[in-house]
Amino acid sequence: MESPTDPECAQITRSKYGTIQRIISIWNRIMVFAIITTLYIMGYQILQKDTVLFSLGIYGASVILHLLIQSLFAYLELNTHSKYELPCSFTKTVGLVIAGYQEDPNYLRQCLESCRTVKYPKDKLKVIFVIDGNTDEDVYMMDMFKEVFHEEDVGTFVWSENYHTIKTPEDAKDGSSSEESKPLKDNEEIKLMEELVRTKRCVCIMQKWGGKREVMYTAFRAVGNTVDYVQVCDSDTKLDEMATVEMVKVLEADEKCGAVGGDVRILNVYDSFVSYMSSLRYWVAFNIERACQSYFDCVSCISGPLGMYRNSILQAILDPWHSQKFLGSYCTMGDDRHLTNRILSVGYKTNYTNKSRAYTKEPSQFIGWWNQQNKLVQSYPRMWFCNARWWHKTTYG
């Protein structure tokens, strides 16, 4: 098993790319942006037909060209997937991490049942469910975990803290700062919790509220070097039985691949018009956008509901990922995109496979959808500019 302390893994933190290459890469992006912006401000029209009220400007042409190029490379990538069947050795150990926060019981049960029935050797698969909250209102999730995995040797732990001391949601509403995050010193609770995670196959942890990033940090750090790969899943996500196997195949096939994402679809497609339109958007996002990026080995976001990371790299970037700041403030959103960025920043590839599939719950009402998109919008522009600094580190072809 790989260890982040090995010399080979330690080298990933050292840059191998010169300043000249970085300057050229940034300069090219600035020039393309400047040219398109200038032509747009000038009102330049590529095609115009006043009699039929038709015109095609530089922005419209850029969008169409962008979509066509994406579709072309997505087709090439997916066509390669359909032609070749990668082997799986079934020797790699996997830690399946589920992040939960006051989940709908019906969706939570579907999630846990799907995790229980994934087609992967039980002696190679560890299931870790971390609940973001340790109050009486959160106990039902731990009870359901014990019920679903009753045939396994289940370990449970109610933690009065988490790895970092932070404010509760009530404190944040009162105006108290929720951005101060100080690592807790080693104590007996941490040792007991980590021992439980590393020795039991199925573990459920309830911890002090801290947000999704804190939940993922707990699972990643607690599992340590006991597994080869770490798979992530949300508590409202139903996994296909072959989801784990297909992602393991990709990581096994290429040692330079640091992470892989799968095809996420909507579980409640026909609940409303909003959820139906979201399902179309999901298909485009994964089977065109991410498939295109995967052709160049630089998927910009391994989605939280379905992704897998090489653990040796994950352990090496864990603390920088958790302590992300923007303009001096700790970042609470965009955890999956930033984790992907960290993988790319150390020169590893990120890929996508449409053979690994999962189904996740999507808001069916407009207000819920609006709130979800508002959170995504707050993190996307910031992470896009961060990600752009590392695209040139991927070796294409």
Short mmCIF file of C-alpha atoms in Angstrom, two decimals:
data_model
loop_
_atom_site.label_atom_id
_atom_site.label_comp_id
_atom_site.label_asym_id
_atom_site.label_seq_id
_atom_site.Cartn_x
_atom_site.Cartn_y
_atom_site.Cartn_z
CA MET A 1 0.00 0.00 0.00
CA GLU A 2 1.21 3.48 -0.89
CA SER A 3 2.06 5.85 1.91
CA PRO A 4 2.19 9.65 1.65
CA THR A 5 5.43 9.55 3.56
CA ASP A 6 7.16 7.50 0.86
CA PRO A 7 9.76 9.39 -1.23
CA GLU A 8 7.72 8.83 -4.37
CA CYS A 9 4.66 10.44 -2.81
CA ALA A 10 6.64 13.24 -1.16
CA GLN A 11 7.83 14.40 -4.56
CA ILE A 12 4.33 15.39 -5.62
CA THR A 13 4.55 18.62 -3.63
CA ARG A 14 7.52 19.89 -5.63
CA SER A 15 6.86 21.81 -8.81
CA LYS A 16 8.35 20.42 -12.02
CA TYR A 17 7.23 23.27 -14.27
CA GLY A 18 9.15 26.37 -15.13
CA THR A 19 8.10 29.98 -14.84
CA ILE A 20 8.26 30.50 -18.62
CA GLN A 21 5.67 27.79 -19.31
CA ARG A 22 3.36 29.29 -16.71
CA ILE A 23 3.72 32.80 -18.14
CA ILE A 24 2.95 31.58 -21.67
CA SER A 25 -0.10 29.65 -20.45
CA ILE A 26 -1.51 32.67 -18.59
CA TRP A 27 -0.67 35.06 -21.43
CA ASN A 28 -2.56 32.93 -23.98
CA ARG A 29 -5.69 32.95 -21.81
CA ILE A 30 -5.50 36.71 -21.32
CA MET A 31 -5.12 37.33 -25.06
CA VAL A 32 -8.07 35.12 -26.02
CA PHE A 33 -10.24 36.78 -23.37
CA ALA A 34 -9.17 40.25 -24.49
CA ILE A 35 -9.87 39.58 -28.17
CA ILE A 36 -13.34 38.16 -27.53
CA THR A 37 -14.22 40.98 -25.12
CA THR A 38 -13.05 43.67 -27.54
CA LEU A 39 -15.05 42.28 -30.46
CA TYR A 40 -18.11 41.91 -28.23
CA ILE A 41 -17.91 45.54 -27.04
CA MET A 42 -17.49 46.71 -30.66
CA GLY A 43 -20.67 44.85 -31.57
CA TYR A 44 -18.95 42.84 -34.29
CA GLN A 45 -21.44 40.67 -36.20
CA ILE A 46 -20.33 37.54 -38.04
CA LEU A 47 -23.70 37.02 -39.71
CA GLN A 48 -26.63 39.42 -39.93
CA LYS A 49 -29.97 39.25 -41.75
CA ASP A 50 -32.24 42.18 -40.96
CA THR A 51 -35.19 40.83 -42.95
CA VAL A 52 -35.52 37.76 -40.71
CA LEU A 53 -34.22 39.38 -37.50
CA PHE A 54 -31.21 37.10 -37.37
CA SER A 55 -27.68 37.92 -36.32
CA LEU A 56 -24.71 35.99 -35.02
CA GLY A 57 -22.25 37.93 -32.91
CA ILE A 58 -18.86 37.02 -31.54
CA TYR A 59 -20.34 35.81 -28.24
CA GLY A 60 -22.88 33.54 -29.91
CA ALA A 61 -20.24 32.14 -32.25
CA SER A 62 -17.91 31.49 -29.31
CA VAL A 63 -20.62 29.61 -27.41
CA ILE A 64 -21.50 27.46 -30.41
CA LEU A 65 -17.85 26.73 -31.17
CA HIS A 66 -17.19 25.89 -27.54
CA LEU A 67 -20.10 23.44 -27.45
CA LEU A 68 -19.05 21.78 -30.70
CA ILE A 69 -15.45 21.35 -29.53
CA GLN A 70 -16.62 19.95 -26.17
CA SER A 71 -18.97 17.53 -27.91
CA LEU A 72 -16.22 16.32 -30.24
CA PHE A 73 -13.73 15.48 -27.49
CA ALA A 74 -16.50 14.06 -25.28
CA TYR A 75 -17.44 11.70 -28.11
CA LEU A 76 -13.83 10.62 -28.53
CA GLU A 77 -13.50 9.96 -24.80
CA LEU A 78 -16.77 8.04 -24.42
CA ASN A 79 -16.09 6.10 -27.61
CA THR A 80 -12.80 4.92 -26.09
CA HIS A 81 -14.67 3.82 -22.95
CA SER A 82 -17.13 1.76 -25.00
CA LYS A 83 -14.40 0.01 -27.01
CA TYR A 84 -12.14 -1.06 -24.19
CA GLU A 85 -13.01 -2.93 -21.00
CA LEU A 86 -10.48 -2.26 -18.26
CA PRO A 87 -9.58 -5.14 -15.92
CA CYS A 88 -10.03 -5.06 -12.15
CA SER A 89 -7.71 -7.00 -9.85
CA PHE A 90 -10.05 -6.77 -6.83
CA THR A 91 -6.95 -6.52 -4.64
CA LYS A 92 -7.10 -2.79 -3.84
CA THR A 93 -8.69 -1.72 -0.56
CA VAL A 94 -11.36 0.99 -0.70
CA GLY A 95 -12.76 3.27 1.99
CA LEU A 96 -16.32 4.31 1.10
CA VAL A 97 -17.03 7.61 2.87
CA ILE A 98 -20.64 8.81 3.28
CA ALA A 99 -21.28 12.38 4.43
CA GLY A 100 -24.65 12.99 6.10
CA TYR A 101 -26.56 15.90 7.58
CA GLN A 102 -30.21 15.57 8.73
CA GLU A 103 -31.06 13.53 5.64
CA ASP A 104 -34.52 12.47 4.53
CA PRO A 105 -34.94 8.94 5.99
CA ASN A 106 -36.19 7.48 2.67
CA TYR A 107 -33.22 8.75 0.68
CA LEU A 108 -30.80 7.82 3.46
CA ARG A 109 -32.04 4.23 3.49
CA GLN A 110 -31.66 3.96 -0.28
CA CYS A 111 -28.12 5.30 0.03
CA LEU A 112 -27.09 2.88 2.77
CA GLU A 113 -28.72 -0.11 1.05
CA SER A 114 -26.88 0.69 -2.19
CA CYS A 115 -23.57 0.96 -0.32
CA ARG A 116 -24.24 -2.40 1.31
CA THR A 117 -24.86 -4.13 -2.02
CA VAL A 118 -22.04 -2.72 -4.18
CA LYS A 119 -20.21 -5.47 -6.10
CA TYR A 120 -16.83 -5.34 -4.41
CA PRO A 121 -15.16 -7.87 -2.05
CA LYS A 122 -16.27 -7.17 1.51
CA ASP A 123 -12.81 -7.79 2.89
CA LYS A 124 -11.50 -5.01 0.63
CA LEU A 125 -14.27 -2.48 1.27
CA LYS A 126 -14.62 -0.29 4.38
CA VAL A 127 -17.79 1.80 4.89
CA ILE A 128 -17.47 5.00 6.95
CA PHE A 129 -20.58 7.11 7.62
CA VAL A 130 -19.87 10.47 9.28
CA ILE A 131 -22.86 12.47 10.55
CA ASP A 132 -22.55 16.24 10.79
CA GLY A 133 -24.16 16.65 14.19
CA ASN A 134 -24.26 14.84 17.53
CA THR A 135 -27.62 15.89 18.97
CA ASP A 136 -30.77 13.85 19.61
CA GLU A 137 -32.09 15.01 16.22
CA ASP A 138 -29.26 13.16 14.48
CA VAL A 139 -29.55 9.80 16.26
CA TYR A 140 -32.01 8.36 13.72
CA MET A 141 -29.26 8.28 11.08
CA MET A 142 -26.95 6.21 13.27
CA ASP A 143 -29.84 3.88 14.15
CA MET A 144 -30.61 3.39 10.46
CA PHE A 145 -26.95 2.64 9.71
CA LYS A 146 -26.91 -0.07 12.40
CA GLU A 147 -30.16 -1.48 11.04
CA VAL A 148 -28.99 -1.68 7.42
CA PHE A 149 -25.58 -3.15 8.32
CA HIS A 150 -26.85 -5.37 11.14
CA GLU A 151 -25.14 -8.43 9.63
CA GLU A 152 -21.75 -6.70 9.82
CA ASP A 153 -19.50 -6.00 12.78
CA VAL A 154 -20.63 -2.39 13.10
CA GLY A 155 -18.74 0.19 15.13
CA THR A 156 -20.38 3.42 16.31
CA PHE A 157 -18.93 6.47 18.00
CA VAL A 158 -20.55 9.67 19.28
CA TRP A 159 -17.89 12.37 19.35
CA SER A 160 -18.40 15.47 21.48
CA GLU A 161 -16.06 17.46 19.22
CA ASN A 162 -14.46 17.23 15.77
CA TYR A 163 -10.89 17.60 14.56
CA HIS A 164 -11.21 21.40 14.66
CA THR A 165 -12.91 23.68 17.17
CA ILE A 166 -15.46 25.85 15.37
CA LYS A 167 -18.71 27.61 16.14
CA THR A 168 -22.15 26.01 15.83
CA PRO A 169 -24.80 27.27 13.35
CA GLU A 170 -26.58 29.02 16.25
CA ASP A 171 -23.38 30.89 17.14
CA ALA A 172 -22.97 31.95 13.54
CA LYS A 173 -26.55 33.33 13.50
CA ASP A 174 -25.76 35.35 16.62
CA GLY A 175 -22.99 37.10 14.75
CA SER A 176 -20.09 35.18 16.24
CA SER A 177 -17.18 34.42 13.96
CA SER A 178 -17.40 30.91 12.48
CA GLU A 179 -14.13 31.21 10.58
CA GLU A 180 -11.71 30.45 13.40
CA SER A 181 -10.57 26.87 13.06
CA LYS A 182 -7.90 25.51 15.39
CA PRO A 183 -6.71 21.90 15.30
CA LEU A 184 -7.53 19.91 18.40
CA LYS A 185 -4.65 18.33 20.22
CA ASP A 186 -4.52 14.53 20.37
CA ASN A 187 -6.87 13.26 23.05
CA GLU A 188 -8.46 10.01 24.09
CA GLU A 189 -11.58 10.53 21.96
CA ILE A 190 -9.54 10.96 18.78
CA LYS A 191 -7.50 7.83 19.49
CA LEU A 192 -10.61 5.75 20.18
CA MET A 193 -12.39 7.03 17.07
CA GLU A 194 -9.41 6.44 14.76
CA GLU A 195 -8.86 2.96 16.17
CA LEU A 196 -12.51 2.13 15.52
CA VAL A 197 -12.35 3.35 11.90
CA ARG A 198 -9.14 1.47 11.17
CA THR A 199 -10.20 -1.85 12.69
CA LYS A 200 -13.92 -2.14 11.85
CA ARG A 201 -15.36 -2.66 8.35
CA CYS A 202 -18.51 -0.58 8.93
CA VAL A 203 -18.33 2.49 11.15
CA CYS A 204 -20.75 5.34 11.93
CA ILE A 205 -19.52 8.52 13.63
CA MET A 206 -21.61 11.36 15.00
CA GLN A 207 -19.57 14.50 15.61
CA LYS A 208 -19.99 18.14 16.50
CA TRP A 209 -21.43 20.21 13.68
CA GLY A 210 -18.78 21.62 11.36
CA GLY A 211 -20.06 21.48 7.79
CA LYS A 212 -19.46 18.97 5.02
CA ARG A 213 -15.75 19.73 4.66
CA GLU A 214 -15.22 18.92 8.34
CA VAL A 215 -17.15 15.67 7.95
CA MET A 216 -15.01 14.60 4.99
CA TYR A 217 -11.83 15.63 6.82
CA THR A 218 -12.78 13.40 9.75
CA ALA A 219 -13.24 10.36 7.52
CA PHE A 220 -10.11 11.02 5.45
CA ARG A 221 -7.86 11.57 8.43
CA ALA A 222 -9.31 8.76 10.54
CA VAL A 223 -8.87 6.15 7.82
CA GLY A 224 -5.19 7.08 7.51
CA ASN A 225 -3.13 4.74 5.35
CA THR A 226 -5.33 1.68 5.87
CA VAL A 227 -6.83 1.78 2.34
CA ASP A 228 -5.53 2.30 -1.19
CA TYR A 229 -8.44 4.36 -2.52
CA VAL A 230 -11.09 6.56 -0.91
CA GLN A 231 -14.56 6.80 -2.46
CA VAL A 232 -16.92 9.65 -1.59
CA CYS A 233 -20.72 9.60 -1.51
CA ASP A 234 -23.50 11.84 -0.20
CA SER A 235 -26.25 10.55 2.07
CA ASP A 236 -28.93 11.31 -0.56
CA THR A 237 -27.13 9.34 -3.29
CA LYS A 238 -27.98 5.84 -4.51
CA LEU A 239 -24.98 3.98 -5.93
CA ASP A 240 -25.13 1.60 -8.86
CA GLU A 241 -23.83 -1.82 -7.81
CA MET A 242 -20.86 -1.50 -10.22
CA ALA A 243 -20.01 2.10 -9.30
CA THR A 244 -17.05 1.23 -7.09
CA VAL A 245 -15.56 -1.40 -9.40
CA GLU A 246 -15.59 0.86 -12.46
CA MET A 247 -13.74 3.67 -10.68
CA VAL A 248 -11.19 1.26 -9.22
CA LYS A 249 -10.48 0.07 -12.77
CA VAL A 250 -9.54 3.59 -13.87
CA LEU A 251 -7.17 4.20 -10.96
CA GLU A 252 -5.56 0.78 -11.39
CA ALA A 253 -5.04 1.33 -15.11
CA ASP A 254 -3.02 4.54 -14.68
CA GLU A 255 -0.73 5.24 -11.71
CA LYS A 256 -0.65 8.92 -12.71
CA CYS A 257 -4.42 9.23 -12.25
CA GLY A 258 -5.08 10.81 -8.86
CA ALA A 259 -8.87 10.87 -8.93
CA VAL A 260 -11.81 9.70 -10.99
CA GLY A 261 -15.45 10.71 -11.08
CA GLY A 262 -18.55 8.89 -12.30
CA ASP A 263 -21.82 9.70 -14.04
CA VAL A 264 -24.26 11.30 -11.58
CA ARG A 265 -27.92 11.30 -12.54
CA ILE A 266 -31.12 12.51 -10.89
CA LEU A 267 -33.02 10.14 -8.61
CA ASN A 268 -36.27 12.14 -8.60
CA VAL A 269 -36.40 13.10 -12.29
CA TYR A 270 -40.19 13.32 -12.61
CA ASP A 271 -41.02 15.07 -9.33
CA SER A 272 -41.41 18.40 -11.10
CA PHE A 273 -40.41 20.41 -14.15
CA VAL A 274 -37.47 21.81 -12.15
CA SER A 275 -36.05 18.37 -11.36
CA TYR A 276 -36.59 17.22 -14.95
CA MET A 277 -34.66 20.20 -16.37
CA SER A 278 -31.96 19.59 -13.76
CA SER A 279 -31.60 16.02 -15.03
CA LEU A 280 -30.88 17.35 -18.53
CA ARG A 281 -28.32 19.74 -17.14
CA TYR A 282 -26.67 16.91 -15.20
CA TRP A 283 -26.38 14.83 -18.38
CA VAL A 284 -24.66 17.67 -20.22
CA ALA A 285 -22.38 18.43 -17.25
CA PHE A 286 -21.12 14.87 -16.99
CA ASN A 287 -21.37 13.35 -20.46
CA ILE A 288 -20.18 16.39 -22.40
CA GLU A 289 -18.28 18.76 -20.09
CA ARG A 290 -16.53 16.25 -17.83
CA ALA A 291 -16.08 13.72 -20.63
CA CYS A 292 -14.34 16.41 -22.69
CA GLN A 293 -12.10 17.37 -19.79
CA SER A 294 -11.30 13.72 -19.16
CA TYR A 295 -9.95 13.43 -22.70
CA PHE A 296 -7.23 15.85 -21.59
CA ASP A 297 -6.89 14.24 -18.10
CA CYS A 298 -8.00 17.36 -16.27
CA VAL A 299 -11.58 17.02 -14.99
CA SER A 300 -12.13 20.24 -13.06
CA CYS A 301 -14.48 18.80 -10.43
CA ILE A 302 -14.84 15.27 -9.08
CA SER A 303 -18.42 15.51 -7.90
CA GLY A 304 -19.20 14.87 -4.24
CA PRO A 305 -21.93 12.23 -4.82
CA LEU A 306 -19.61 9.94 -6.80
CA GLY A 307 -15.82 10.12 -6.84
CA MET A 308 -12.71 8.18 -5.88
CA TYR A 309 -9.24 9.40 -4.87
CA ARG A 310 -5.84 7.74 -4.61
CA ASN A 311 -5.35 7.75 -0.85
CA SER A 312 -1.59 8.36 -0.88
CA ILE A 313 -2.18 11.71 -2.61
CA LEU A 314 -5.25 12.50 -0.52
CA GLN A 315 -3.34 12.17 2.74
CA ALA A 316 -0.55 14.42 1.43
CA ILE A 317 -2.93 17.30 0.53
CA LEU A 318 -5.47 16.84 3.32
CA ASP A 319 -4.55 19.76 5.59
CA PRO A 320 -4.01 22.34 2.79
CA TRP A 321 -7.40 21.34 1.37
CA HIS A 322 -9.21 21.76 4.69
CA SER A 323 -7.54 25.08 5.55
CA GLN A 324 -8.41 26.77 2.24
CA LYS A 325 -8.84 30.53 2.53
CA PHE A 326 -10.05 33.24 0.17
CA LEU A 327 -9.35 36.90 0.98
CA GLY A 328 -8.43 35.83 4.50
CA SER A 329 -11.65 33.89 5.18
CA TYR A 330 -12.01 30.12 5.49
CA CYS A 331 -13.93 28.55 2.60
CA THR A 332 -16.89 26.36 3.50
CA MET A 333 -18.30 25.72 0.01
CA GLY A 334 -16.75 24.15 -3.07
CA ASP A 335 -15.03 21.37 -1.14
CA ASP A 336 -15.20 18.83 -3.98
CA ARG A 337 -13.95 21.28 -6.60
CA HIS A 338 -11.07 22.43 -4.40
CA LEU A 339 -10.09 18.84 -3.60
CA THR A 340 -9.95 18.16 -7.35
CA ASN A 341 -7.84 21.29 -7.82
CA ARG A 342 -5.39 20.04 -5.22
CA ILE A 343 -4.99 16.76 -7.10
CA LEU A 344 -4.29 18.69 -10.31
CA SER A 345 -1.92 21.08 -8.54
CA VAL A 346 0.53 18.30 -7.71
CA GLY A 347 0.64 17.08 -11.31
CA TYR A 348 -1.76 14.13 -11.19
CA LYS A 349 -4.53 13.42 -13.69
CA THR A 350 -8.24 13.54 -12.97
CA ASN A 351 -10.57 11.48 -15.14
CA TYR A 352 -14.21 10.58 -15.72
CA THR A 353 -15.90 7.27 -16.47
CA ASN A 354 -19.51 6.98 -17.58
CA LYS A 355 -19.53 3.30 -16.57
CA SER A 356 -19.66 4.24 -12.90
CA ARG A 357 -23.08 5.61 -12.09
CA ALA A 358 -25.02 7.04 -9.15
CA TYR A 359 -28.38 8.72 -8.64
CA THR A 360 -28.79 11.71 -6.35
CA LYS A 361 -31.70 13.75 -5.03
CA GLU A 362 -32.30 17.13 -6.67
CA PRO A 363 -34.55 19.92 -5.32
CA SER A 364 -37.96 19.68 -6.98
CA GLN A 365 -39.12 23.17 -6.01
CA PHE A 366 -37.75 26.37 -7.52
CA ILE A 367 -36.75 27.94 -4.18
CA GLY A 368 -34.76 24.86 -3.17
CA TRP A 369 -33.10 24.73 -6.57
CA TRP A 370 -32.31 28.46 -6.40
CA ASN A 371 -30.64 28.09 -2.99
CA GLN A 372 -28.60 25.14 -4.25
CA GLN A 373 -27.42 27.00 -7.34
CA ASN A 374 -26.61 30.10 -5.28
CA LYS A 375 -24.17 28.05 -3.18
CA LEU A 376 -22.56 26.62 -6.30
CA VAL A 377 -22.22 30.04 -7.92
CA GLN A 378 -20.44 31.43 -4.86
CA SER A 379 -17.64 28.88 -5.15
CA TYR A 380 -17.39 28.27 -8.91
CA PRO A 381 -15.76 31.56 -10.10
CA ARG A 382 -13.23 31.49 -7.25
CA MET A 383 -12.28 27.87 -7.90
CA TRP A 384 -12.19 28.33 -11.69
CA PHE A 385 -9.43 30.93 -11.45
CA CYS A 386 -7.52 28.76 -8.97
CA ASN A 387 -7.90 25.75 -11.24
CA ALA A 388 -6.65 27.67 -14.28
CA ARG A 389 -3.22 27.99 -12.65
CA TRP A 390 -2.74 24.22 -12.75
CA TRP A 391 -4.08 23.16 -16.15
CA HIS A 392 -0.64 23.39 -17.73
CA LYS A 393 0.70 20.81 -15.27
CA THR A 394 -1.12 17.95 -16.97
CA THR A 395 0.83 16.05 -19.62
CA TYR A 396 -1.54 15.61 -22.53
CA GLY A 397 -1.35 12.56 -24.70
#
